[in-house]
CSV table of C-alpha atoms and ligand atoms in Angstrom, one decimal:
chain,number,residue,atom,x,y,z
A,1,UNK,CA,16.0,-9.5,1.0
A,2,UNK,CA,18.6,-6.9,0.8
A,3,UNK,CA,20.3,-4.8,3.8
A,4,UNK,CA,19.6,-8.0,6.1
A,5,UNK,CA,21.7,-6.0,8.5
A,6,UNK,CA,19.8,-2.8,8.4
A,7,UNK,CA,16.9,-5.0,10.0
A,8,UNK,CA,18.0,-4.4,13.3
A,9,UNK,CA,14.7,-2.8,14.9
A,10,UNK,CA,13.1,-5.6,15.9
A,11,UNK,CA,9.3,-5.2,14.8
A,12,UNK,CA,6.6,-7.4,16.7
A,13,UNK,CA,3.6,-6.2,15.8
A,14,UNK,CA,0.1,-8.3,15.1
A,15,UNK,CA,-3.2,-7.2,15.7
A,16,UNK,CA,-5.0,-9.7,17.8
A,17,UNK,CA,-8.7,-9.9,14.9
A,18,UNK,CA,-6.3,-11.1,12.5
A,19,UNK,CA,-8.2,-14.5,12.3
A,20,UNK,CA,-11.8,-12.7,12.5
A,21,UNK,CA,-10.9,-10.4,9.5
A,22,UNK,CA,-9.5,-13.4,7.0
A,23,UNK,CA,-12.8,-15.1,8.0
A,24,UNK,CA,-15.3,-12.3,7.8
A,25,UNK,CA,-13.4,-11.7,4.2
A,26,UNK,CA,-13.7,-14.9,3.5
A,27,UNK,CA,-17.7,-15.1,3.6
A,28,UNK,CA,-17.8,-11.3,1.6
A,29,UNK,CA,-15.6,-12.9,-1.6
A,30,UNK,CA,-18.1,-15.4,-1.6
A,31,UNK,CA,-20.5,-12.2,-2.8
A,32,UNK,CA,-18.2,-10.7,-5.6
A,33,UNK,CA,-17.0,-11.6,-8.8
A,34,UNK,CA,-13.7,-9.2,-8.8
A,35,UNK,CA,-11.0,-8.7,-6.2
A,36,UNK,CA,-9.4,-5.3,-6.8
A,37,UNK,CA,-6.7,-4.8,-4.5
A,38,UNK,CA,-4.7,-2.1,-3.5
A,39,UNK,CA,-1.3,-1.7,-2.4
A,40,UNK,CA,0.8,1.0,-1.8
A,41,UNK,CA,3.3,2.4,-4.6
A,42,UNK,CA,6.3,2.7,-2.8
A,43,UNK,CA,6.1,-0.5,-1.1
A,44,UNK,CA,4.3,-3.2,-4.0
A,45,UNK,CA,5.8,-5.8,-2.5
A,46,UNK,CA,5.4,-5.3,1.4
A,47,UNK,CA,2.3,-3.8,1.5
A,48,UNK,CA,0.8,-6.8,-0.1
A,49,UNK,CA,-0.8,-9.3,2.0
A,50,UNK,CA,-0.3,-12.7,0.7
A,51,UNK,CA,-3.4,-14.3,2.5
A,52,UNK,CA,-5.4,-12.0,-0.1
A,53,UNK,CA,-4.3,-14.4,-2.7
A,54,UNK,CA,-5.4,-17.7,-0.9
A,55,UNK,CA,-8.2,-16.5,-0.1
A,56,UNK,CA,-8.8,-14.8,-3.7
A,57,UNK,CA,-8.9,-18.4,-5.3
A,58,UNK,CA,-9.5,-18.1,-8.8
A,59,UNK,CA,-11.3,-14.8,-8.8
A,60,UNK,CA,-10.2,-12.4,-11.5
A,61,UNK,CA,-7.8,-9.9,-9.9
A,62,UNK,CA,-7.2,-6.2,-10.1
A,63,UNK,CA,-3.6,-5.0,-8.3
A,64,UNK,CA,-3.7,-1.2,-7.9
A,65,UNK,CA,-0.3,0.7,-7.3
A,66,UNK,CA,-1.8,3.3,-5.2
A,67,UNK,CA,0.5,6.5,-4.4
A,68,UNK,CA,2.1,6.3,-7.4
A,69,UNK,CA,2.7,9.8,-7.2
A,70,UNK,CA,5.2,9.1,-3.8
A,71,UNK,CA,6.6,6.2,-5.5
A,72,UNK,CA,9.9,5.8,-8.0
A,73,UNK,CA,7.9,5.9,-11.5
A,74,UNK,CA,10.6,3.3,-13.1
A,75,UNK,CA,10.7,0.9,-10.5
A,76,UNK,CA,6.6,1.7,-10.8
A,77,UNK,CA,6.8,0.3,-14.4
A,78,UNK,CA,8.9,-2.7,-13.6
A,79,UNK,CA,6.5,-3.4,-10.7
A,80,UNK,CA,3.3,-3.5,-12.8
A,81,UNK,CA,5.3,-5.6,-15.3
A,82,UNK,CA,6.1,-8.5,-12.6
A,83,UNK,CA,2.6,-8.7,-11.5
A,84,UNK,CA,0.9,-8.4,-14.7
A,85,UNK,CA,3.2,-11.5,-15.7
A,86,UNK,CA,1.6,-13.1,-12.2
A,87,UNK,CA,-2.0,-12.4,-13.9
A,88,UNK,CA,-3.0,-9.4,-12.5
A,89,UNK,CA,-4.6,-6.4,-14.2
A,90,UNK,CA,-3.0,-3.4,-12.7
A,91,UNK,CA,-2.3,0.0,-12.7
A,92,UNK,CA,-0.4,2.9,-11.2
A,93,UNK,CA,-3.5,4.8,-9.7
A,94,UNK,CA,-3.3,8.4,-7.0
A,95,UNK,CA,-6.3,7.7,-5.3
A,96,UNK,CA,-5.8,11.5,-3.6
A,97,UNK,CA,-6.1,13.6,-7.1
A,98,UNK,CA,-8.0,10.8,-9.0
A,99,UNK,CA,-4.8,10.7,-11.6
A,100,UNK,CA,-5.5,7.1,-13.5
A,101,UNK,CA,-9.0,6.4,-11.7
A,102,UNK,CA,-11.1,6.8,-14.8
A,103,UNK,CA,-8.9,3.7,-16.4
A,104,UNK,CA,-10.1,1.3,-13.2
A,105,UNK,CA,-13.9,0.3,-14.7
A,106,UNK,CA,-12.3,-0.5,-17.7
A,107,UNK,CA,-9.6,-3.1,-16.4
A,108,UNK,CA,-12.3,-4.5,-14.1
A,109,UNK,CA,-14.4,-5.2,-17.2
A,110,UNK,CA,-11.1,-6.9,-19.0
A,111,UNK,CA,-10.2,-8.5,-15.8
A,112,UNK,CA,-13.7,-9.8,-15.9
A,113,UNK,CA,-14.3,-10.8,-19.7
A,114,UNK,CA,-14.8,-14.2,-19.7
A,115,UNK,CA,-17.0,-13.8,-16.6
A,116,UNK,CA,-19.1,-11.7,-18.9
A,117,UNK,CA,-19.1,-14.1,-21.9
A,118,UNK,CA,-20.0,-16.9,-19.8
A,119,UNK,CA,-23.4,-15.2,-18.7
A,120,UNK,CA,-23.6,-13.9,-22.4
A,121,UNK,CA,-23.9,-17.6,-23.2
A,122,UNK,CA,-26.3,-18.2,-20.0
A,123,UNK,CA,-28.8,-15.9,-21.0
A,124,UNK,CA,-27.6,-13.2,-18.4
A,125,UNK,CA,-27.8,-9.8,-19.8
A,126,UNK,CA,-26.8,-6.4,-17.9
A,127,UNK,CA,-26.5,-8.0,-14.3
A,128,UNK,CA,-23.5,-5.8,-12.9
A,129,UNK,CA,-19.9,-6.4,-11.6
A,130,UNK,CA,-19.9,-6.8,-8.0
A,131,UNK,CA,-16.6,-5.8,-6.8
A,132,UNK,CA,-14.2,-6.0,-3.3
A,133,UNK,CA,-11.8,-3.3,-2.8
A,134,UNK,CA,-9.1,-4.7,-0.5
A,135,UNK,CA,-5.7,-4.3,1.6
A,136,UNK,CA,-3.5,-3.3,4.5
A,137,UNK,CA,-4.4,-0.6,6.3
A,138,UNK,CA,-3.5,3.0,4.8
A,139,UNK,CA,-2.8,2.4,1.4
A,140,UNK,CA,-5.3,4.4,0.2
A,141,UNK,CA,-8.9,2.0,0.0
A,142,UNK,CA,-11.1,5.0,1.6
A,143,UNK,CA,-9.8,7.0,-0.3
A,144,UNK,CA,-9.6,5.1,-3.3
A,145,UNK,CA,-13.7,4.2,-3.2
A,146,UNK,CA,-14.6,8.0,-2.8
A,147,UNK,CA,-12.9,9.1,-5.6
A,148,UNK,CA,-13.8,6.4,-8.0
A,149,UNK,CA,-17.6,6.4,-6.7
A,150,UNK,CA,-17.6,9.6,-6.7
A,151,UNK,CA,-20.8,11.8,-5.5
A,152,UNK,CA,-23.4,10.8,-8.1
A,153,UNK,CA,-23.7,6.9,-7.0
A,154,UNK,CA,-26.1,5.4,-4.9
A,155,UNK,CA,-26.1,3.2,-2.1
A,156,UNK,CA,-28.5,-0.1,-3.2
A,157,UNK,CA,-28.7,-3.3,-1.0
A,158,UNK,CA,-31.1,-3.7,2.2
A,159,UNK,CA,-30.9,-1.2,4.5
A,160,UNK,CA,-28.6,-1.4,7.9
A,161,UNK,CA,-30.1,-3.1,10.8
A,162,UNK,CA,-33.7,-4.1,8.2
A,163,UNK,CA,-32.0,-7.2,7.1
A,164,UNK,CA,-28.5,-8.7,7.1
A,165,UNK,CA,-28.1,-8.1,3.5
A,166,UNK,CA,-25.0,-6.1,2.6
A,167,UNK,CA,-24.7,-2.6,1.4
A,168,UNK,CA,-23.5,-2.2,-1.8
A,169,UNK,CA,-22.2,1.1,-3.9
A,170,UNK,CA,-23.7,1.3,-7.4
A,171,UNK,CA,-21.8,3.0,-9.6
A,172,UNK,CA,-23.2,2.4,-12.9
A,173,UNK,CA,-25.8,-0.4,-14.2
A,174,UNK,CA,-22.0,-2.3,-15.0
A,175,UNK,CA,-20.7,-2.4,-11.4
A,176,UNK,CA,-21.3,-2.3,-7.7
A,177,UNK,CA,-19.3,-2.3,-5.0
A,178,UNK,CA,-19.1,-3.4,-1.3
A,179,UNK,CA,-19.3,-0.6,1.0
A,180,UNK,CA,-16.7,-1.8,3.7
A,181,UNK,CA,-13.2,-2.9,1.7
A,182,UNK,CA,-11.3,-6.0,2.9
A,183,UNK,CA,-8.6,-5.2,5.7
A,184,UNK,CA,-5.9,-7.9,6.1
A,185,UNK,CA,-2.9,-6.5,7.7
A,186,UNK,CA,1.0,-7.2,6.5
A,187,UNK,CA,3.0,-10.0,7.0
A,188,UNK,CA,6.0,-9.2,9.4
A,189,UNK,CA,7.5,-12.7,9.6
A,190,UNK,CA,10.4,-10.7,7.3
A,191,UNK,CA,11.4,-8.1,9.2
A,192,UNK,CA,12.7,-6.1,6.3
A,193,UNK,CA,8.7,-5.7,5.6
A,194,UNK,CA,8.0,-4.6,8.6
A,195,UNK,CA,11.0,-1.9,8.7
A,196,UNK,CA,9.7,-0.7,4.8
A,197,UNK,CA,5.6,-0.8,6.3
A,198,UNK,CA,7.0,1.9,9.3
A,199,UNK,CA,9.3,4.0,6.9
A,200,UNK,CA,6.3,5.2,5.0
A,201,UNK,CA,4.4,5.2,8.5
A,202,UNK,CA,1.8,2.5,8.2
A,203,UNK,CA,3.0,1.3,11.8
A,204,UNK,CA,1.7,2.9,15.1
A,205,UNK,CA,4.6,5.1,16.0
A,206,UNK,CA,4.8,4.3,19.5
A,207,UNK,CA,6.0,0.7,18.9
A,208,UNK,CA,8.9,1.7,17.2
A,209,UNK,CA,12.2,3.8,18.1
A,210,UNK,CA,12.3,7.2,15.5
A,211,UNK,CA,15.9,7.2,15.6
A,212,UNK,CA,16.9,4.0,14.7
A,213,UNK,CA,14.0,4.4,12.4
A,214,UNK,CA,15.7,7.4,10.6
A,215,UNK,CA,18.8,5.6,10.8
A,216,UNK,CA,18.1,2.6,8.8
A,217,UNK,CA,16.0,4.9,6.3
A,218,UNK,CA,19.2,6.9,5.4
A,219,UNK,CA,21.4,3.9,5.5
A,220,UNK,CA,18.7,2.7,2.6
A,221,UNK,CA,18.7,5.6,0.8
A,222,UNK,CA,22.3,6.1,0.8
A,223,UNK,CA,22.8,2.8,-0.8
A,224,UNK,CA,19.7,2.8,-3.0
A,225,UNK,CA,19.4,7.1,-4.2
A,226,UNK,CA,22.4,7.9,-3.3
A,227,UNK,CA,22.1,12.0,-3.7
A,228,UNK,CA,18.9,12.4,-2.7
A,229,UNK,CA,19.9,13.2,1.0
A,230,UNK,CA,22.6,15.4,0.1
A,231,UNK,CA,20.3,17.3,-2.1
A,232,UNK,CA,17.2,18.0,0.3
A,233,UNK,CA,19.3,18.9,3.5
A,234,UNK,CA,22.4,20.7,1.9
A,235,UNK,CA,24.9,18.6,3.8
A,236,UNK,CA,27.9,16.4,2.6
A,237,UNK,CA,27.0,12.5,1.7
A,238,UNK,CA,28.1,10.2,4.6
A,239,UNK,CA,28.3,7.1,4.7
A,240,UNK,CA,26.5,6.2,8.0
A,241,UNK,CA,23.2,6.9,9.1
A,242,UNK,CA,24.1,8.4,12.5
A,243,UNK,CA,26.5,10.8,11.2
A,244,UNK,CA,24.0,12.0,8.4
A,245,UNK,CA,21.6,12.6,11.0
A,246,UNK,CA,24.0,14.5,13.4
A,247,UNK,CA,24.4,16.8,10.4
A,248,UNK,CA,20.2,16.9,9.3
A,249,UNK,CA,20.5,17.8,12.8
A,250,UNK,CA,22.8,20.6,12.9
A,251,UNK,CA,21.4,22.0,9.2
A,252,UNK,CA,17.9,22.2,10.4
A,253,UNK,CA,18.8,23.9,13.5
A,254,UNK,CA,17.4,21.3,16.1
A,255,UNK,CA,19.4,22.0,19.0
A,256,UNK,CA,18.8,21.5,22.9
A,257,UNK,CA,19.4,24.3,25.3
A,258,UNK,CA,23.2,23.5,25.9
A,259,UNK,CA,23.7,23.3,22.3
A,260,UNK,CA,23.4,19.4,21.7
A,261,UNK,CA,22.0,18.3,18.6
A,262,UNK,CA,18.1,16.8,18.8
A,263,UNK,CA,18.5,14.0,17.3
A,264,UNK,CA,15.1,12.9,18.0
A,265,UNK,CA,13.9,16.0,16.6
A,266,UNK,CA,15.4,15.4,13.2
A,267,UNK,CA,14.5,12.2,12.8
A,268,UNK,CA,11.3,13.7,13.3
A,269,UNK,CA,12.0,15.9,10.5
A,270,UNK,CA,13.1,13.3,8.1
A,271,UNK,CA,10.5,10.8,8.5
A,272,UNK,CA,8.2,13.7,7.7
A,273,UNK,CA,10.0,14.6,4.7
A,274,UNK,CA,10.1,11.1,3.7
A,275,UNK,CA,6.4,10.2,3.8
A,276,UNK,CA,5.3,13.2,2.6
A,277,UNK,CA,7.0,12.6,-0.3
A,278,UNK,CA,9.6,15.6,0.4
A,279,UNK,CA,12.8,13.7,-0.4
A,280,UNK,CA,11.4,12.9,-3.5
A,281,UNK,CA,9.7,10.0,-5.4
A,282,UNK,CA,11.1,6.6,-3.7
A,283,UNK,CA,10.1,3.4,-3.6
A,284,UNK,CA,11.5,0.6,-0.9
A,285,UNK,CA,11.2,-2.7,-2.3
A,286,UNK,CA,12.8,-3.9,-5.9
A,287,UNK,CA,11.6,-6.4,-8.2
A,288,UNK,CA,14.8,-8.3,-8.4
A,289,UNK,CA,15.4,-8.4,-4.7
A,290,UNK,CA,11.2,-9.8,-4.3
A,291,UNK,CA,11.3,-13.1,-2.5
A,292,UNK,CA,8.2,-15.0,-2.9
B,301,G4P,P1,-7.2,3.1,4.1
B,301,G4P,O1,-8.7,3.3,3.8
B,301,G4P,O2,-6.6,2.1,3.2
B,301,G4P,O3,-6.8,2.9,5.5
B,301,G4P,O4,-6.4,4.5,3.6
B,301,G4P,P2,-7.0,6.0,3.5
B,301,G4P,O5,-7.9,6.1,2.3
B,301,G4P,O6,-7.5,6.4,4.8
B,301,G4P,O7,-5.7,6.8,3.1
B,301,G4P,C1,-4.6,6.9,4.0
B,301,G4P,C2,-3.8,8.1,3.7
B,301,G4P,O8,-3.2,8.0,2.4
B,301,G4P,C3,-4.6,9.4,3.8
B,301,G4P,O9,-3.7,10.4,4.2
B,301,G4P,C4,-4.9,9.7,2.3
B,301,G4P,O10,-5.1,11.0,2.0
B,301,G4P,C5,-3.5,9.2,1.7
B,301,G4P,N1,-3.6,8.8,0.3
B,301,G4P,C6,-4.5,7.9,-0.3
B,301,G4P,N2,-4.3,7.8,-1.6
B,301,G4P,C7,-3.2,8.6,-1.9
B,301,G4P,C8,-2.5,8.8,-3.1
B,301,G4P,O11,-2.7,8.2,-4.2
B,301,G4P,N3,-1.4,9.7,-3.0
B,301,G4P,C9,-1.1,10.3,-1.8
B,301,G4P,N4,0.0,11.1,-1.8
B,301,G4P,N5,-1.8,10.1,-0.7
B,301,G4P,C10,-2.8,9.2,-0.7
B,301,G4P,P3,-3.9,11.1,5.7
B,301,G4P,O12,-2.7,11.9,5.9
B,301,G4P,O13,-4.2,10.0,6.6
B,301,G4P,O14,-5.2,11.9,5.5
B,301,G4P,P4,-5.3,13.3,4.7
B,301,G4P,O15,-4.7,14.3,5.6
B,301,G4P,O16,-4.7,13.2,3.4
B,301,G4P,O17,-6.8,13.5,4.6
């Protein structure tokens, strides 16, 4: 991947229940005919967990860009392109305002066509879709099943702690979903993931230094929208991360009592910014730079 050098901050960080989720997930695929997965916008690449695709098998897939309204629409476009070539169904989704939800049922149903004409053929008329939602923490899946469920479904299945059976969210007589989504958590053996999954703040802050954090971000951004920086904060482009923050810094008027700049402050500021979308639509991985 690019920047090798800007992947200084050395992430180690791996939740112990890895194992227990893959199997657990595992069992519950067993149960649905669809995977529809989500990732998030500005990261297509590193927020996607490649286990999901082992474990997916041959099931029909679904690849939602969630965020899309955080994330660079072009490199958007080129990203749904490149998976759609790797089979997928997607679409750019914003799970928050419901922009692009109504199209999901529909791709699930093409996603799952064949499925269909197979039980046509069977003799199986109007069973529904069962469906997983899945994905890395924070990309949106809560979110995501709230605002495509909506209020007027129902919750079928056997009931909590009656039977083992699972709970499942009907949406229409066409599909149903599983109540808990799939977690998997991201790969970190590139550390250039990692540094992309804490930029848009997916990591527990504590593990990770906020300056160098900042650093690397503007050292990124700088090379990949160079502008952007200069525009938001007022100040002159620089060509190092340190000095640009010295000067986010002195701009935003986070000084210490002596009159020292708080640098820890700012980078506060920025990742803020950043995250929220602030500094404008970016995304942090590129389709030619992808290493699969
Ligand atoms: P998860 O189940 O996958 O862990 O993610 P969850 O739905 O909890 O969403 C994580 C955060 O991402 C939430 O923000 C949520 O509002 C936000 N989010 C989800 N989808 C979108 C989207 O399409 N666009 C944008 N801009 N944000 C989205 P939060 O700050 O944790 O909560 P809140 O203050 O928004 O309630």
């Amino acid at each position: 991947m690019e920047n090798e050098n800007l992947a200084k901050t050395n992430i180690n960080w791996y939740p112990g229940h890895m194992n227990k989720a893959k199997r657990q997930m595992q069992d519950e695929l067993k149960l649905v005919d669809v995977i529809v997965e989500l990732v998030d916008a500005r990261i297509p690449y590193s927020s996607k967990n490649p286990d999901i695709d082992k474990l997916a098998g041959s099931k029909p897939r679904v690849l939602l860009l969630n965020k899309a309204d955080l994330a660079d629409e072009g490199r958007t476009k080129e990203y749904k392109a490149y998976y759609e070539k790797r089979g997928y169904h997607v679409l750019a989704v914003n799970a928050k305002t419901s922009a692009g939800i109504k199209s999901v049922l529909g791709v699930i149903k093409e996603a799952c066509k064949e499925k269909r004409e197979r039980d046509l053929k069977r003799g199986i008329i109007g069973r529904p879709l069962r469906a997983m939602i899945a994905g890395i923490p924070n990309v949106g899946k809560s979110t995501f099943i709230n605002s495509f469920a909506g209020k007027s479904c129902t919750l079928t299945g056997n009931k909590p702690g009656v039977t083992k059976g699972k709970q499942w969210i009907r949406l229409n007589k066409e599909l149903e979903l599983l109540d808990t989504p799939g977690i998997l958590w991201p790969k970190f053996e590139d550390q250039q993931v990692g540094l992309r999954i804490a930029w848009i703040g997916s990591i527990n802050e504590n593990i990770l230094d906020s300056r160098e954090l900042s650093v690397t971000l503007l050292s990124y951004l700088y090379e990949n929208y160079p502008g952007v920086i200069a525009a938001k904060y007022g100040i002159e482009e620089c060509a190092d991360g340190n000095e640009a923050l010295e000067r986010i810094a002195r701009k935003r008027a986070c000084l210490k009592k002596g009159g020292e700049t708080d640098i820890d402050r700012a980078a506060g500021f920025l990742m803020d910014d950043f995250r929220a979308g602030k500094i404008g639509r970016i995304t942090l991985d590129r389709v030619q730079k992808t290493v699969e």
